Coordinates of C-alpha atoms in Angstrom, one line a residue:
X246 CA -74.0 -23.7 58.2
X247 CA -76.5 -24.9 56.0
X248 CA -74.8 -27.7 53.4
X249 CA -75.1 -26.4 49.3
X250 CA -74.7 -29.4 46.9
X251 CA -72.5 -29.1 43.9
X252 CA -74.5 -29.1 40.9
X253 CA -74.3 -32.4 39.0
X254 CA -72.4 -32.3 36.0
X255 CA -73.9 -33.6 33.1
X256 CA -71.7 -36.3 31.1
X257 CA -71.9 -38.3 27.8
X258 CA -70.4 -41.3 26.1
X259 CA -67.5 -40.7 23.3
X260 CA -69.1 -41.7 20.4
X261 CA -65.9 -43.6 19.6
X262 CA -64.7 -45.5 22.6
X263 CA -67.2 -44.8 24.9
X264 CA -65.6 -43.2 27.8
X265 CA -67.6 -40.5 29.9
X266 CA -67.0 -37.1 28.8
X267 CA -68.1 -33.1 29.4
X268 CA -71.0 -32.5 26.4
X269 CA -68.8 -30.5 23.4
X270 CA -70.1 -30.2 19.7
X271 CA -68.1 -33.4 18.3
X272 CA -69.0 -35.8 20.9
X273 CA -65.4 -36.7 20.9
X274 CA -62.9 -37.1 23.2
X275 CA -59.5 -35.4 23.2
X276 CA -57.6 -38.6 22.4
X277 CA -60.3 -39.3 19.5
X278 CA -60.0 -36.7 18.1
X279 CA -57.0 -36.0 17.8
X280 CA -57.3 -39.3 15.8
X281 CA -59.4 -38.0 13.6
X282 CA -59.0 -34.5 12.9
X283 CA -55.3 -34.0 12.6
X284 CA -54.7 -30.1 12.5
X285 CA -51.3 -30.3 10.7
X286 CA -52.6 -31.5 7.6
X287 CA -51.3 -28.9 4.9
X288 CA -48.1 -28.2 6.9
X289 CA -45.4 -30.4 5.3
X290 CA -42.7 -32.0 8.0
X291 CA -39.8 -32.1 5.5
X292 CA -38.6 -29.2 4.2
X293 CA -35.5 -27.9 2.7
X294 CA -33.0 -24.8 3.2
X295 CA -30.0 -23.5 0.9
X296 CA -26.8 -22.1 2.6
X297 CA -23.8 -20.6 0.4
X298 CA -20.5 -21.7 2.5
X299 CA -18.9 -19.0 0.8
X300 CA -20.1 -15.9 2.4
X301 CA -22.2 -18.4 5.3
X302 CA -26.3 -17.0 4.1
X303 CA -28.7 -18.5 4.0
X304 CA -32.0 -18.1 1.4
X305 CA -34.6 -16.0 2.5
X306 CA -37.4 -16.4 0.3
X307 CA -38.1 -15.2 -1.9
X308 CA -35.1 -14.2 -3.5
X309 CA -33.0 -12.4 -0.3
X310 CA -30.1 -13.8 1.1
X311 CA -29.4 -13.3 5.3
X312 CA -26.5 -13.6 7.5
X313 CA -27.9 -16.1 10.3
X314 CA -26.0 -17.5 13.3
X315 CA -27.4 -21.2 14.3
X316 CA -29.9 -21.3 16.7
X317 CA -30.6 -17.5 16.1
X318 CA -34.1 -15.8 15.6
X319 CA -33.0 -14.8 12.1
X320 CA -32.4 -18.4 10.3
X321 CA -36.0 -19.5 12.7
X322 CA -37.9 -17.0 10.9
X323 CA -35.9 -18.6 7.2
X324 CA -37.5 -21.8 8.7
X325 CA -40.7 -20.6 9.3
X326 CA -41.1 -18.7 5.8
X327 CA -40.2 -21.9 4.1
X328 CA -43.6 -23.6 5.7
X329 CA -46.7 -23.2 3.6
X330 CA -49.4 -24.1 5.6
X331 CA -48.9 -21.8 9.1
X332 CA -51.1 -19.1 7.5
X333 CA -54.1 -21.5 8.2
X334 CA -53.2 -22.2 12.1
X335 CA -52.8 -20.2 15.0
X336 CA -49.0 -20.6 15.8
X337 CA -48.1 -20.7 19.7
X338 CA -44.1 -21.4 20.0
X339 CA -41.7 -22.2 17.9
X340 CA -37.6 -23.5 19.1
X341 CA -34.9 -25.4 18.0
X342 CA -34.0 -29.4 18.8
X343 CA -30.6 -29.9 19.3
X344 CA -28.6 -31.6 16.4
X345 CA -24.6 -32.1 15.1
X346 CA -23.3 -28.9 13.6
X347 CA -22.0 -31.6 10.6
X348 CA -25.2 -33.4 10.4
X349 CA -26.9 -30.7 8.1
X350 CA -30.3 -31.0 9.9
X351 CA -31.7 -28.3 11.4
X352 CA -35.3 -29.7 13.4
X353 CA -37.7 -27.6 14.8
X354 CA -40.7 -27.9 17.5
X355 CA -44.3 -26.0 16.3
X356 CA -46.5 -25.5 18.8
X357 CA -50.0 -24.8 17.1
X358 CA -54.0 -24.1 17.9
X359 CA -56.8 -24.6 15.6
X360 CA -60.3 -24.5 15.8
X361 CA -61.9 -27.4 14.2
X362 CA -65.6 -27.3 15.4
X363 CA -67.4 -24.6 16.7
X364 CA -66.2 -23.4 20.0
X365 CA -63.4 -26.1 19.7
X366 CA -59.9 -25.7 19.9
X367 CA -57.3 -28.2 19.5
X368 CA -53.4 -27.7 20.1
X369 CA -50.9 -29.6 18.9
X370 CA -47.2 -30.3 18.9
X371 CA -45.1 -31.5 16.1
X372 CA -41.2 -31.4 14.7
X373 CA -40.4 -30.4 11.2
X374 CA -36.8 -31.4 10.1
X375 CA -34.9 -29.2 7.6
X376 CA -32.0 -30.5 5.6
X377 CA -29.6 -27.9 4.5
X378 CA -28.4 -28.1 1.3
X379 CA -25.1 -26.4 -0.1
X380 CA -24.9 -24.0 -3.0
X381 CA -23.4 -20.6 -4.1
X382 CA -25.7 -17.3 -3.7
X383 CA -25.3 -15.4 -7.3
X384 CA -23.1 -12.8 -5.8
X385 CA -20.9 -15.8 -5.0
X386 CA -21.3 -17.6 -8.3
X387 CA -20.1 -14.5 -10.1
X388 CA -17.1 -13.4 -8.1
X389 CA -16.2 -17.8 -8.7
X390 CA -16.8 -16.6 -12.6
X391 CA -14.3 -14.9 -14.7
X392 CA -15.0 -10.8 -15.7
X393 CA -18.5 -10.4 -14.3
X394 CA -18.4 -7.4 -13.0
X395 CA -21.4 -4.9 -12.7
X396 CA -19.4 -1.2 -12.5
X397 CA -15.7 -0.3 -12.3
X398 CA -14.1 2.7 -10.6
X399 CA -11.1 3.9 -13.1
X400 CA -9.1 6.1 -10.8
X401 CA -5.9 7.6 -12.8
X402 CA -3.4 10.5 -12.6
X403 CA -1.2 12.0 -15.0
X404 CA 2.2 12.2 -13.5
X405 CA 5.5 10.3 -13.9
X406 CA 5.4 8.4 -10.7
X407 CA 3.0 6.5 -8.1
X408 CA 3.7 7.8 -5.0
X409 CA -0.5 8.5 -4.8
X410 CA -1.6 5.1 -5.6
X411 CA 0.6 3.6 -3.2
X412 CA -0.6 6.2 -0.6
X413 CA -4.3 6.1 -1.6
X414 CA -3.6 2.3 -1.1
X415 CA -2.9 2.3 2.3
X416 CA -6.0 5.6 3.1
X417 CA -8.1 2.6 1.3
X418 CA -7.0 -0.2 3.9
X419 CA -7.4 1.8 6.8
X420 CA -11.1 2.6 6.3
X421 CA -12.0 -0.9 5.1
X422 CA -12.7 0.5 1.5
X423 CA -11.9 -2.2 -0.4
X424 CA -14.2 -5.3 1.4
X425 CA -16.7 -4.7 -1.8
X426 CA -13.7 -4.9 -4.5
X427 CA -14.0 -7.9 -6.6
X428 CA -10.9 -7.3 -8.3
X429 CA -8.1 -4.4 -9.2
X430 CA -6.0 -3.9 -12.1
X431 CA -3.2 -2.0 -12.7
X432 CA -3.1 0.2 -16.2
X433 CA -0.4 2.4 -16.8
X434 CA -1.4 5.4 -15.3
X435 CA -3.8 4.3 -12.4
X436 CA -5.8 1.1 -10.9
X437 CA -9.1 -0.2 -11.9
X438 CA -11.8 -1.0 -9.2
X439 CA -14.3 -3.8 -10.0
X440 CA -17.5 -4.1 -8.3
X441 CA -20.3 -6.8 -8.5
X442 CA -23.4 -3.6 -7.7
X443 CA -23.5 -0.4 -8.5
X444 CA -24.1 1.0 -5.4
X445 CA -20.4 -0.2 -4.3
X446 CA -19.0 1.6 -6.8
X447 CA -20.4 4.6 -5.8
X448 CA -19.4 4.5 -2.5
X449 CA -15.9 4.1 -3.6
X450 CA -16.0 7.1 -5.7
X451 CA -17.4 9.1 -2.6
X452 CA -14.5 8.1 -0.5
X453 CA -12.2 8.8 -3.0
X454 CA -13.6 12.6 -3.2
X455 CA -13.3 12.7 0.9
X456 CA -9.1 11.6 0.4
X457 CA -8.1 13.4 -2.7
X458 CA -9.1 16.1 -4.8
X459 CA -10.6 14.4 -7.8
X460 CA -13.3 14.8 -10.4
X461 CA -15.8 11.4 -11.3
X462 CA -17.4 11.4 -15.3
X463 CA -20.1 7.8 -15.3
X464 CA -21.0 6.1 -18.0
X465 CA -23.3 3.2 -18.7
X466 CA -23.5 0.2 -21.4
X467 CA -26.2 -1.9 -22.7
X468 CA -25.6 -5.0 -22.4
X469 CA -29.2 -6.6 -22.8
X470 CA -32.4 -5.6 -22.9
X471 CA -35.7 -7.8 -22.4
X472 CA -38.5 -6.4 -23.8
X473 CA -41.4 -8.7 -22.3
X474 CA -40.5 -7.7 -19.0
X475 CA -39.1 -4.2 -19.6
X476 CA -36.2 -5.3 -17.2
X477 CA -32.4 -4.0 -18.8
X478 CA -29.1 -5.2 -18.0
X479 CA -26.3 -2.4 -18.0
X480 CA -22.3 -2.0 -17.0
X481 CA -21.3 1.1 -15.1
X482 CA -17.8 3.1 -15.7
X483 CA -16.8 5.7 -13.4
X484 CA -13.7 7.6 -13.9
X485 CA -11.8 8.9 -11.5
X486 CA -9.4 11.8 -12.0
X487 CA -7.3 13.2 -9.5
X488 CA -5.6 16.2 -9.4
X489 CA -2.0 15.6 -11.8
X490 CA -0.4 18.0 -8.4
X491 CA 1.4 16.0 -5.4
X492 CA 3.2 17.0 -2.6
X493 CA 6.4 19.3 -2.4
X494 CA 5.8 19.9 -6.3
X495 CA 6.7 22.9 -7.6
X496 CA 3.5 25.2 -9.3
X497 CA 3.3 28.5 -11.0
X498 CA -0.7 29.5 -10.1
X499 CA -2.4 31.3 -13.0
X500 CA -2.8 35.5 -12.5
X501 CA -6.4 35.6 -11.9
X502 CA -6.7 32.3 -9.7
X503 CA -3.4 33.9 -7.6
X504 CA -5.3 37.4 -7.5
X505 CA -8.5 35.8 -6.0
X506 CA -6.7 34.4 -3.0
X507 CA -5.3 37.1 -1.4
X508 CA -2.7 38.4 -4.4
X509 CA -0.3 35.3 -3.5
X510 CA 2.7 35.0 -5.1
X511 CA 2.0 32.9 -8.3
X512 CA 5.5 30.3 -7.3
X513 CA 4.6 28.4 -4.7
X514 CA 5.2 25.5 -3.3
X515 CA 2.5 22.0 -3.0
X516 CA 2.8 21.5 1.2
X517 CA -0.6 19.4 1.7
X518 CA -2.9 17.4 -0.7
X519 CA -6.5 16.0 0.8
X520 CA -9.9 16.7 -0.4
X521 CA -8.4 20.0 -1.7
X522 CA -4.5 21.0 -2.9
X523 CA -2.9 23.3 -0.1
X524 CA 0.0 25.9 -1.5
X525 CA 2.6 28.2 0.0
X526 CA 4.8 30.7 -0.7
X527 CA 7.9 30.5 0.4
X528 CA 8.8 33.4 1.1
X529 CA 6.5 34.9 2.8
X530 CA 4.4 32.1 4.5
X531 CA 1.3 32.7 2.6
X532 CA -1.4 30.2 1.7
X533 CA -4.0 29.3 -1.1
X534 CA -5.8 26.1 -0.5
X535 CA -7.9 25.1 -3.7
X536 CA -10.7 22.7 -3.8
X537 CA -11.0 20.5 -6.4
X538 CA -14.4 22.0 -8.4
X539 CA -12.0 25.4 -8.4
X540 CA -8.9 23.9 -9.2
X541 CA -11.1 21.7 -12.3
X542 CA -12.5 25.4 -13.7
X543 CA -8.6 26.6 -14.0
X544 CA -6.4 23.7 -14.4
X545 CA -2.9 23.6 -14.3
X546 CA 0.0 21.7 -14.2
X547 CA 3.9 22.1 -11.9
X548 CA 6.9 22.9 -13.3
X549 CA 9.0 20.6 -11.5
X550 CA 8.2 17.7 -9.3
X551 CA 10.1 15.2 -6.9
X552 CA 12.3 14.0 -9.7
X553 CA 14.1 17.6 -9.9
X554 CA 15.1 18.0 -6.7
X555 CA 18.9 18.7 -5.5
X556 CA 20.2 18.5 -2.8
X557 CA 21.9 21.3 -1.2
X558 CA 24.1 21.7 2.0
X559 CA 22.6 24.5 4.7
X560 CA 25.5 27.3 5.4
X561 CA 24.0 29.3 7.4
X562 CA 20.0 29.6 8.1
X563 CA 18.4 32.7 10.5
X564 CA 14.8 32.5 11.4
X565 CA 13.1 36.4 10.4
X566 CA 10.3 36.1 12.4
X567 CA 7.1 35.3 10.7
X568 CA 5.5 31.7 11.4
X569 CA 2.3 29.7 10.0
X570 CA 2.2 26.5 11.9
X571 CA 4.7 24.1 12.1
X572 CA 6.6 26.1 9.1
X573 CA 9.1 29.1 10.2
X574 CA 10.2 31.6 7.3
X575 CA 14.2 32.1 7.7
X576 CA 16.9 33.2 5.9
X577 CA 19.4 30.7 4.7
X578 CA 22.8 30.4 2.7
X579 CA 23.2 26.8 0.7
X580 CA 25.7 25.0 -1.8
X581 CA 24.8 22.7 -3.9
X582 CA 26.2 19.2 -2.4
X583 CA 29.0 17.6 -3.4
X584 CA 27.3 14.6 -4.8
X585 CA 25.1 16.4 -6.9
X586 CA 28.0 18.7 -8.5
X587 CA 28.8 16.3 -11.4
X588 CA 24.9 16.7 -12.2
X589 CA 24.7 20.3 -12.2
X590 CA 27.9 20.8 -13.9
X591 CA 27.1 20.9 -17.5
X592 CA 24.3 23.7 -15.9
X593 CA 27.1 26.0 -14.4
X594 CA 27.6 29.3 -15.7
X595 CA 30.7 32.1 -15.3
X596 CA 28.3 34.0 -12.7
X597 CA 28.3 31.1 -9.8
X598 CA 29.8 27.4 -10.1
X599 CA 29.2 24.5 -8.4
X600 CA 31.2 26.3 -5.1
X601 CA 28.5 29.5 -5.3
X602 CA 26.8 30.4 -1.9
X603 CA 23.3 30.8 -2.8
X604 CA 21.0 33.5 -0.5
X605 CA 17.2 32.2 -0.4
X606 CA 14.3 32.6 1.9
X607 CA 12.5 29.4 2.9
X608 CA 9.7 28.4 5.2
X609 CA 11.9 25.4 6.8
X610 CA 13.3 27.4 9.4
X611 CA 12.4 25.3 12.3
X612 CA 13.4 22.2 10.7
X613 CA 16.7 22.9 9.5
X614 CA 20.4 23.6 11.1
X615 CA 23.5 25.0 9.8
X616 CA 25.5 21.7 8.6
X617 CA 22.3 19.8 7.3
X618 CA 21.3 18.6 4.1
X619 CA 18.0 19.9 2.7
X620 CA 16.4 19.2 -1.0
X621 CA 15.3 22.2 -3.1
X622 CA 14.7 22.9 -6.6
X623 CA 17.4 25.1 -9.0
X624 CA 15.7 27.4 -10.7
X625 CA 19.1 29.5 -11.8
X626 CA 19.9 27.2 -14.4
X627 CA 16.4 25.5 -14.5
X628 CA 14.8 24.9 -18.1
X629 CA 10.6 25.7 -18.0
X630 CA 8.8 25.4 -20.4
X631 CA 5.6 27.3 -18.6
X632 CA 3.6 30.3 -20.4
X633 CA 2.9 31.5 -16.2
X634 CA 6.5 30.9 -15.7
X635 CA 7.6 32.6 -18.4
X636 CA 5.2 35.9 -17.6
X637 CA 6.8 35.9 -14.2
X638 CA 9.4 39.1 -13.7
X639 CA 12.7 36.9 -13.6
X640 CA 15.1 39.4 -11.8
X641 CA 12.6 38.4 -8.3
X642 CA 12.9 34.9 -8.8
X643 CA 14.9 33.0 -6.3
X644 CA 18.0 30.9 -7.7
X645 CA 16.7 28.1 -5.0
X646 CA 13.4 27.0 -3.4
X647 CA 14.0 24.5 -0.6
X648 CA 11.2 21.6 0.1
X649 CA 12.3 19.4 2.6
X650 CA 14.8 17.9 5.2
X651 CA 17.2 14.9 3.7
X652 CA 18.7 12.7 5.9
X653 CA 21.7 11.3 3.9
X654 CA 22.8 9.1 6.9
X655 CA 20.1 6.8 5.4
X656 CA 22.3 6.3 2.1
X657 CA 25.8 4.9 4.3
X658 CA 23.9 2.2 6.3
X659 CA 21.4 -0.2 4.9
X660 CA 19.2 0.2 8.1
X661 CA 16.1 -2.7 8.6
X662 CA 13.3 -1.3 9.4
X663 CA 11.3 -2.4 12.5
X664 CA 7.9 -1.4 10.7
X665 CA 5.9 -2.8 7.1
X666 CA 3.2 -1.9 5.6
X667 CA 0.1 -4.1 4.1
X668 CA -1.0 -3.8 0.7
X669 CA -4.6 -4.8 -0.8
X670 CA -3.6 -8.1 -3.1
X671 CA -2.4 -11.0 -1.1
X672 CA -0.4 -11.8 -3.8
X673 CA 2.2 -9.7 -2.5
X674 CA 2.6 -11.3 0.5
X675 CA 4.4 -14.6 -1.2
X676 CA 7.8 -13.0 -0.6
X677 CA 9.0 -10.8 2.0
X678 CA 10.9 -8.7 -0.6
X679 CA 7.2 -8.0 -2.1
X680 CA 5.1 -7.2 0.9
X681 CA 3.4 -4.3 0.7
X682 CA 3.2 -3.8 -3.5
X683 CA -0.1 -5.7 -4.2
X684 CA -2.4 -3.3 -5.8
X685 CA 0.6 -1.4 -7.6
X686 CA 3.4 -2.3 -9.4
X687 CA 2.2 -5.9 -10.9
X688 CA 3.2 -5.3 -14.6
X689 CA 6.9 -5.9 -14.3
X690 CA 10.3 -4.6 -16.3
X691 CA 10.7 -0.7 -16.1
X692 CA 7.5 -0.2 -14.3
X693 CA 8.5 -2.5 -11.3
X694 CA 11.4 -0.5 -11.2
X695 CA 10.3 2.5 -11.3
X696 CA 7.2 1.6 -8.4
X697 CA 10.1 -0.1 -6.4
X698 CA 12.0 3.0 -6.3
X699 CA 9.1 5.1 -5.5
X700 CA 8.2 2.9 -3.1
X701 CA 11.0 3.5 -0.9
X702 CA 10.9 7.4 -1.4
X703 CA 7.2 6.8 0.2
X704 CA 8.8 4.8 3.0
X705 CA 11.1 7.4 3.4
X706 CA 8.5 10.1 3.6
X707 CA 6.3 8.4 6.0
X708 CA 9.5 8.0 8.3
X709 CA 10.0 12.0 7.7
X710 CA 6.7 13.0 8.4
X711 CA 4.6 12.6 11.8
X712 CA 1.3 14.0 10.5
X713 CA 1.6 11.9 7.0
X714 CA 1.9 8.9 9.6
X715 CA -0.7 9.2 11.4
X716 CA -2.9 8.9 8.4
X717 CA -2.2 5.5 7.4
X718 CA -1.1 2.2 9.6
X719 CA 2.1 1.0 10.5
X720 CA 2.3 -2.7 11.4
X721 CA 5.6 -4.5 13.3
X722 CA 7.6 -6.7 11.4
X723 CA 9.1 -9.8 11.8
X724 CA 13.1 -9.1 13.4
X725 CA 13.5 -12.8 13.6
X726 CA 15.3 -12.7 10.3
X727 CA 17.1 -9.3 11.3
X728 CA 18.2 -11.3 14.8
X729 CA 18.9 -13.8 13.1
X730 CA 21.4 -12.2 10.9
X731 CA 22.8 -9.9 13.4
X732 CA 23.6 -13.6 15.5
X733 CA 25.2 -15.0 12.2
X734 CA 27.4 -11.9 11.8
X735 CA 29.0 -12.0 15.7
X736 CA 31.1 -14.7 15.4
X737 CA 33.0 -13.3 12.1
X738 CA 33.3 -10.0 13.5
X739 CA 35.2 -11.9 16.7
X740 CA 37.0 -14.0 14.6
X741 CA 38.6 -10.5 12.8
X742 CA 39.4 -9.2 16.2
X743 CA 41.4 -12.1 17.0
X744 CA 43.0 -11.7 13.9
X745 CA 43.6 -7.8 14.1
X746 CA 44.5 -6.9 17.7
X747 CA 44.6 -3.1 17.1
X748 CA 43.6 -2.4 14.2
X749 CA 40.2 -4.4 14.5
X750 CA 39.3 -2.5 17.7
X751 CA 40.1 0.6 16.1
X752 CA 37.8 0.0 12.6
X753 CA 34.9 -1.2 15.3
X754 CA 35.5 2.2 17.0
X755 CA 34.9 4.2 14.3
X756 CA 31.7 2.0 13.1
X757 CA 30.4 2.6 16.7
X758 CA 30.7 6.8 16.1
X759 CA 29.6 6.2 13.1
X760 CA 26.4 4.5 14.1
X761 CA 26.0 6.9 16.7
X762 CA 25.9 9.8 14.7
X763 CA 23.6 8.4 12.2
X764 CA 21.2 7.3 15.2
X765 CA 21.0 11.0 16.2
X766 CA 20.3 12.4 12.6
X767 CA 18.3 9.2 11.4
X768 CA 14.6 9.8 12.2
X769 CA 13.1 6.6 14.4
X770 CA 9.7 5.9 14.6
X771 CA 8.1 5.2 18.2
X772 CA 7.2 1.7 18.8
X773 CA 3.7 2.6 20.6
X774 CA 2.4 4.0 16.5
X775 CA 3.0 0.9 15.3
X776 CA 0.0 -2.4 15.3
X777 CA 0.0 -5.7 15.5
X778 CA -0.3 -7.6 12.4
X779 CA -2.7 -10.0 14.4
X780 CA -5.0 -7.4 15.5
X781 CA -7.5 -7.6 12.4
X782 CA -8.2 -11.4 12.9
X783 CA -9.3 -11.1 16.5
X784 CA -12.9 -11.3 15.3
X785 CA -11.9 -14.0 13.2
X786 CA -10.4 -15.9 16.0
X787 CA -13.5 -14.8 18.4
X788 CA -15.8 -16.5 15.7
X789 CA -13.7 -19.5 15.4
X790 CA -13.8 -20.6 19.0

């Protein structure tokens, strides 16, 4: 094996400090010149980053502002935009130093190549500190001001009670609808919705159309104009009406809209409002579910609403046959109840007095029992003032028109309940007798009244009504307060049995029938339907730790 010499490489001296070195077009070493070309130059080591504690961004120029976790590839490529110089230099890698969360310094390590002569390239490392400073983003800075508002949602409804806002309320919580709301505000006869963009108003408006059967008018006002830049500056209204109709109402449909669904029977009864207004006849099971663009070509209004009902006592009630759902059409004999007779005495006549047995057909027939108390409107001695009423033939009318299912065991015991509900202002949630009244019923003296009674008739119908429930969320509340009354109460009921010998254990005996009785008529609510109140901050509490 013949021995091949390795071909001697040619050195040269470093023009600067003289050490031996491969031939390149500078003549330099790699320490040398490093010293004197430094590739950095234009790319500042200082720079400066805003971040808005309020909603946690953080400025991404030129004008956007981004959601970034520390550390994250988001807020490095905020750090890297605010650089001027990169666009000149090959960049290689780019990480994070470690620093304190509180020190507001955020460093980062460039690695970057440049060629500086021909066919040489130099890489080099370097740190860049950032100092974060704190500020408000202008969607912050205006929800801090006072009536800055870019559109507003005016949502209203013409009837004498608010059983739909505070229903709409809770439809409103459970899909989140409200996380863009700046502020709301109660007016007499619905709620204002603020918004800080446009775009969130409209959204609200298209989930109000998916929940209720409503029709939206939109408006717009200058508010400046600059003509240099042809750039305008405009407020948004949208109003919001929803159909003046609610559930178990009483309506008289117009000739031609009855004849074009079927020939209903024009009296019928409101069973089911969503995006469209479902009615029934009642005696004879039939249906005529309206959308709201039809209902908005032929409006009209009901004859009688919650505020007229009676309440009646069930006789006798037979089941004929037919059946649409859950609802069964029957036969049944009622008398008006006894507590109601002073209010419908003044309406009696010679023909039937408060002691008549009224004969009526009603679609309640699985619901209701011989012996229970039912709500209905009386239309005997009932004054309309309705031009569809009055074209009606009155010898077919029906003297009554049931609704729903009373429970009047609910009326002898002041019963806790083991369930709340949330409402959108946390002002309410100051006072435990105000929970669950934030967005409605904030102007006081009648009105509070007034929402505070309808308030509990909404209670009452969400304890009444499975598939109502299961629309909206139930939460658990707090029995430490019920516990601890019940524990305060024991020792004076023992004290009043060693008092009263017989007589107390007799009085207990009957309260313990009593209560049974009323357990077995008083609708209960499963405990697995209701949620934890802490469930929504589990993210919270995630992000915490």
């Amino acid at each position: 094996m013949e021995f091949v010499p390795t071909p001697a490489v040619h050195r040269v001296l470093c023009a600067d400090c003289g050490t031996p070195i491969e031939p390149n077009s500078a003549n330099l070493c790699i320490p040398c010149l490093r010293n004197s070309v430094d590739i950095t130059e234009g790319i500042p080591k200082q720079a400066t980053i805003n971040f808005c504690r309020n909603c946690d961004r953080f400025l991404s120029p030129p004008a956007a502002w981004t959601i970034a976790e520390p550390e994250s590839r988001e807020l490095l490529a905020i750090c890297l935009k605010k650089l001027k110089g990169l666009n000149k230099v090959r960049l290689i890698d780019a990480g994070f130093i470690w620093t304190e969360p509180h020190s507001k310094r955020i460093r980062v390590k460039l690695t970057i190549q440049k060629e500086v002569f021909s066919s040489t390239i130099l890489q080099q490392i370097f740190e860049v500190e950032y100092v974060v400073l704190y500020g408000q983003c202008p969607d912050c800075a205006r929800l801090a001001a006072k009536n800055t508002w870019k559109a507003v949602v005016q949502v209203r409804q013409k009837v004498p009670h608010k059983r739909t806002f505070l229903y709409l309320e809770q439809l409103i919580l459970k899909h989140g609808a409200d996380k863009d709301t700046i502020s709301i505000k109660e007016t007499r006869e619905g709620l204002d919705f603020f918004y800080a963009q446009r775009n969130h108003a409209i959204k609200m408006t298209e989930f109000l159309s998916s929940v209720v059967p409503v029709r939206t008018k939109d408006s717009e006002q200058l508010l400046s104009r600059d003509t240099h830049s042809n750039t305008s500056n405009y407020k948004f209204t949208y109003s919001t009406e929803i159909v003046p109709i609610c559930r178990d109402d009483l309506v008289v449909l117009p000739k031609a809209l009855a004849r074009s669904y079927g020939n209903v029977n024009p009296l019928t009864v409101c069973v089911k409002v969503s995006s469209s207004v479902q009615f029934m006849d009642p005696t004879t099971l039939r249906t005529a579910d309206i959308p709201a663009p039809v209902y908005w070509r032929t409006p009209f209004e009901s004859i009688a609403n919650s505020a007229d009902l009676i309440e009646f006592l069930v006789l006798d009630i037979e089941p004929s046959g037919p059946t649409h759902g859950k609802y069964v059409l029957a036969d049944a004999q009622v008398v008006i109840n006894s507590t109601n007779r002073t209010r419908t005495h003044d309406m009696d006549t010679d023909e039937g007095g408060s002691d008549a047995i009224y004969h009526t057909r009603t679609h309640l027939g699985r619901f209701l029992q011989a012996g229970d108390t039912v709500k209905g409107y009386f239309l005997r001695n009932a004054n309309i003032n309705n031009t569809d009423y009055e074209k009606l033939d009155q010898s077919r009318l029906p003297d009554v028109v049931l609704v729903k299912k009373t429970y009047p065991a609910r009326r002898k015991h002041n019963r806790q309940r083991n369930w709340k509900l949330k409402s959108i202002a946390k002002e309410a949630e100051e006072g435990p007798e105000a929970f669950g009244r934030g967005a409605v019923g904030r102007r006081g003296g009648l009105d509070q009244e007034r929402v505070e009674k309808d308030y509990e008739n909404f209670l009452q119908e969400l304890e009444e009504d499975p598939e109502l429930r299961g629309t909206v969320n139930l939460y658990k509340a707090d029995v430490k307060m019920a516990d601890a009354s019940k524990k305060e109460g024991k020792p004076k009921a023992a004290s009043m049995d060693v008092d009263e010998t017989m007589s107390g254990g007799a009085v207990a005996g009957t309260e313990e029938t009593d209560n049974e009785e009323d357990e077995a008529d008083f609708p209960e609510i499963n405990p697995d339907e209701l949620l934890d109140a802490m469930d929504d901050l589990k993210i919270e509490d995630e992000n915490a730790a």
